[in-house]
DNA sequence: GAGGCAATTATTGTCAACAATCGATATTGA
DNA sequence: TCAATATCGATTGTTGACAATAATTGCCTC
């Protein structure tokens, strides 16, 4: 068996589903259902859930099961403060070290983002914003920072899905163009501040009323290949 | 059974043993040995090891077993860079918000640290430094930052144990007194810079030659209560 | 009819036996 | 003597059955 990476694949599948809102907060993830949907043993599901709970993406309640986490307000504040701290620096590093092809790749991603935006799908917007920040951070070439940020980005996706309003993204969106321009011009300090402001905008745009819990066809969502 | 927290306890035990160097990098952790030492089922050991591997404290090699992680040089650099980023900010926050009793607690801890220092035990010095940074960060009241930092501190303990020289700690030590003074005077920016410099000192003091692998009486180390 | 209590059920937690895998050792041939 | 190889042993990975637990449902009493 070439397994050993199969757990990674399954965890990634859940992450992706959370990222784009197919699995809203509070959704229960029964072991047996996942097991049969993915045709693996329950023990392996257990491992996956364990890992996801370590990432604070799912909450493991003893004898109750696994649920997609539901971050509270205070947690939301913390997460965005932490992101500002980390992304300020990564932005600075990236501005000083980025090469042209990488910059162009970022620009392309930004275009994607704006296209998605016009399309109006909120969950896609969240996923797209996440991807942009991820890509930017990766260019700082620091595994520790990237790893710490990855968790925060995932939590943010949950938070934005829960509390994000339609124009939360619209307002934040305005910053991205500016950011890339400043990066291109090598103005590292200014770019870092723009990134910070962008994250501030996202945070300020949060609406504290949670969505009404949606019903989810779990089997379908889980069963999807990607 | 009031279990459900027993895995936490076991994981904590390993962390502690790593923190103060009783379990040096590369040490193999056989499931069965741990299981009988702690009189629990192997499945539970498996869970614990899994969790520790998420924290990058142990490396899980397929069909080979679990080993205490052995961070490389590049990783060491990354970790300290990340710590500077995070601790600069936490220091700043703490300086602006700390209350007198908390400050006194920190001072007491610092005294502890210096006493340990004179005592000359290197592993205790590492554990003590870790504890100090942890306490400081906790005062920033941001779970996300604290959590991210916790991992970095643990990795640092491994790294310092591997590459730290005798006077690595002596040099870094000089900063702590200054740091607390500046915090007391409320000079947040200056304090943040001092913290940064302290971490720089620690990093610069690393000696890249790893220790000769020590032999460890695993059963004894694992069996210890705390 | 409402509230509380008890049996039921669905789900997770635990366990021990079995299978698969890797490394080491011993053996054989040149 | 050295190298390549096959066998062996120790350790981990896997599986299914069983136990424990908490929510749910139905029932009984008030």
Tab-separated table of N, CA and C (backbone and C1' of nucleotides) in Angstrom, chain C residues 5-11, chain D residues 20-28:
chain	number	residue	atom	x	y	z
C	5	DC	P	-37.131	13.306	38.041
C	5	DC	O5'	-37.185	11.751	37.726
C	5	DC	C5'	-38.407	11.023	37.920
C	5	DC	C4'	-38.448	9.826	36.990
C	5	DC	C3'	-37.110	9.075	36.871
C	5	DC	O3'	-37.324	7.711	37.146
C	5	DC	C1'	-38.006	9.500	34.724
C	6	DA	P	-36.097	6.732	37.405
C	6	DA	O5'	-36.240	5.718	36.198
C	6	DA	C5'	-37.517	5.157	35.887
C	6	DA	C4'	-37.474	4.492	34.518
C	6	DA	C3'	-36.245	3.624	34.274
C	6	DA	O3'	-36.620	2.450	33.575
C	6	DA	C1'	-36.370	5.272	32.602
C	7	DA	P	-35.752	1.148	33.650
C	7	DA	O5'	-35.695	0.717	32.126
C	7	DA	C5'	-36.919	0.419	31.445
C	7	DA	C4'	-36.791	0.737	29.967
C	7	DA	C3'	-35.750	-0.102	29.213
C	7	DA	O3'	-36.332	-0.574	28.008
C	7	DA	C1'	-35.341	2.196	28.848
C	8	DT	P	-35.556	-1.577	27.071
C	8	DT	O5'	-35.172	-0.659	25.830
C	8	DT	C5'	-36.108	0.346	25.396
C	8	DT	C4'	-35.481	1.184	24.287
C	8	DT	C3'	-34.511	0.444	23.371
C	8	DT	O3'	-34.839	0.744	22.021
C	8	DT	C1'	-33.490	2.406	24.208
C	9	DT	P	-34.184	-0.079	20.849
C	9	DT	O5'	-33.239	1.029	20.209
C	9	DT	C5'	-33.683	2.383	20.138
C	9	DT	C4'	-32.534	3.265	19.659
C	9	DT	C3'	-31.518	2.576	18.750
C	9	DT	O3'	-31.075	3.492	17.767
C	9	DT	C1'	-30.401	3.437	20.604
C	10	DA	P	-30.737	3.045	16.305
C	10	DA	O5'	-29.765	4.210	15.837
C	10	DA	C5'	-30.012	5.535	16.309
C	10	DA	C4'	-28.723	6.195	16.773
C	10	DA	C3'	-27.516	5.932	15.869
C	10	DA	O3'	-26.852	7.155	15.658
C	10	DA	C1'	-26.957	5.409	18.093
C	11	DT	P	-25.787	7.310	14.510
C	11	DT	O5'	-24.450	7.579	15.323
C	11	DT	C5'	-24.463	8.565	16.348
C	11	DT	C4'	-23.271	8.364	17.257
C	11	DT	C3'	-21.972	7.988	16.536
C	11	DT	O3'	-21.057	9.058	16.656
C	11	DT	C1'	-22.281	6.728	18.521
D	20	DA	P	-17.914	-1.597	30.541
D	20	DA	O5'	-18.059	-0.071	30.102
D	20	DA	C5'	-16.895	0.640	29.698
D	20	DA	C4'	-17.295	2.021	29.179
D	20	DA	C3'	-18.287	2.772	30.064
D	20	DA	O3'	-17.837	4.101	30.207
D	20	DA	C1'	-19.102	2.671	27.851
D	21	DT	P	-18.533	5.022	31.327
D	21	DT	O5'	-19.269	6.142	30.455
D	21	DT	C5'	-18.560	6.760	29.390
D	21	DT	C4'	-19.558	7.360	28.412
D	21	DT	C3'	-20.681	8.156	29.076
D	21	DT	O3'	-20.452	9.527	28.794
D	21	DT	C1'	-21.453	6.823	27.246
D	22	DA	P	-21.150	10.653	29.668
D	22	DA	O5'	-22.179	11.255	28.602
D	22	DA	C5'	-21.675	11.577	27.304
D	22	DA	C4'	-22.819	11.688	26.317
D	22	DA	C3'	-23.979	12.572	26.776
D	22	DA	O3'	-24.452	13.326	25.686
D	22	DA	C1'	-24.792	10.438	26.250
D	23	DA	P	-25.324	14.597	25.920
D	23	DA	O5'	-26.554	14.301	24.954
D	23	DA	C5'	-26.306	14.302	23.550
D	23	DA	C4'	-27.362	13.490	22.834
D	23	DA	C3'	-28.775	14.098	22.850
D	23	DA	O3'	-29.297	14.074	21.552
D	23	DA	C1'	-28.838	11.865	23.639
D	24	DT	P	-30.653	14.825	21.196
D	24	DT	O5'	-31.689	13.639	20.978
D	24	DT	C5'	-31.191	12.362	20.506
D	24	DT	C4'	-32.291	11.322	20.579
D	24	DT	C3'	-33.712	11.887	20.580
D	24	DT	O3'	-34.504	11.123	19.694
D	24	DT	C1'	-33.433	10.449	22.422
D	25	DT	P	-35.892	11.721	19.148
D	25	DT	O5'	-36.896	10.506	19.381
D	25	DT	C5'	-36.389	9.171	19.449
D	25	DT	C4'	-37.146	8.373	20.481
D	25	DT	C3'	-38.634	8.687	20.571
D	25	DT	O3'	-39.387	7.538	20.237
D	25	DT	C1'	-37.664	8.551	22.730
D	26	DG	P	-40.939	7.689	19.985
D	26	DG	O5'	-41.549	6.921	21.239
D	26	DG	C5'	-40.922	5.714	21.673
D	26	DG	C4'	-41.313	5.427	23.102
D	26	DG	C3'	-42.817	5.559	23.405
D	26	DG	O3'	-43.238	4.418	24.109
D	26	DG	C1'	-41.560	6.852	24.944
D	27	DC	P	-44.731	4.168	24.429
D	27	DC	O5'	-44.749	4.237	26.010
D	27	DC	C5'	-43.684	3.617	26.745
D	27	DC	C4'	-43.713	4.097	28.178
D	27	DC	C3'	-45.108	4.193	28.799
D	27	DC	O3'	-45.112	3.541	30.050
D	27	DC	C1'	-43.952	6.228	29.122
D	28	DC	P	-46.494	2.964	30.640
D	28	DC	O5'	-46.480	3.533	32.118
D	28	DC	C5'	-45.231	3.648	32.819
D	28	DC	C4'	-45.257	4.881	33.694
D	28	DC	C3'	-46.569	5.106	34.440
D	28	DC	O3'	-46.330	5.140	35.833
D	28	DC	C1'	-45.818	7.117	33.428
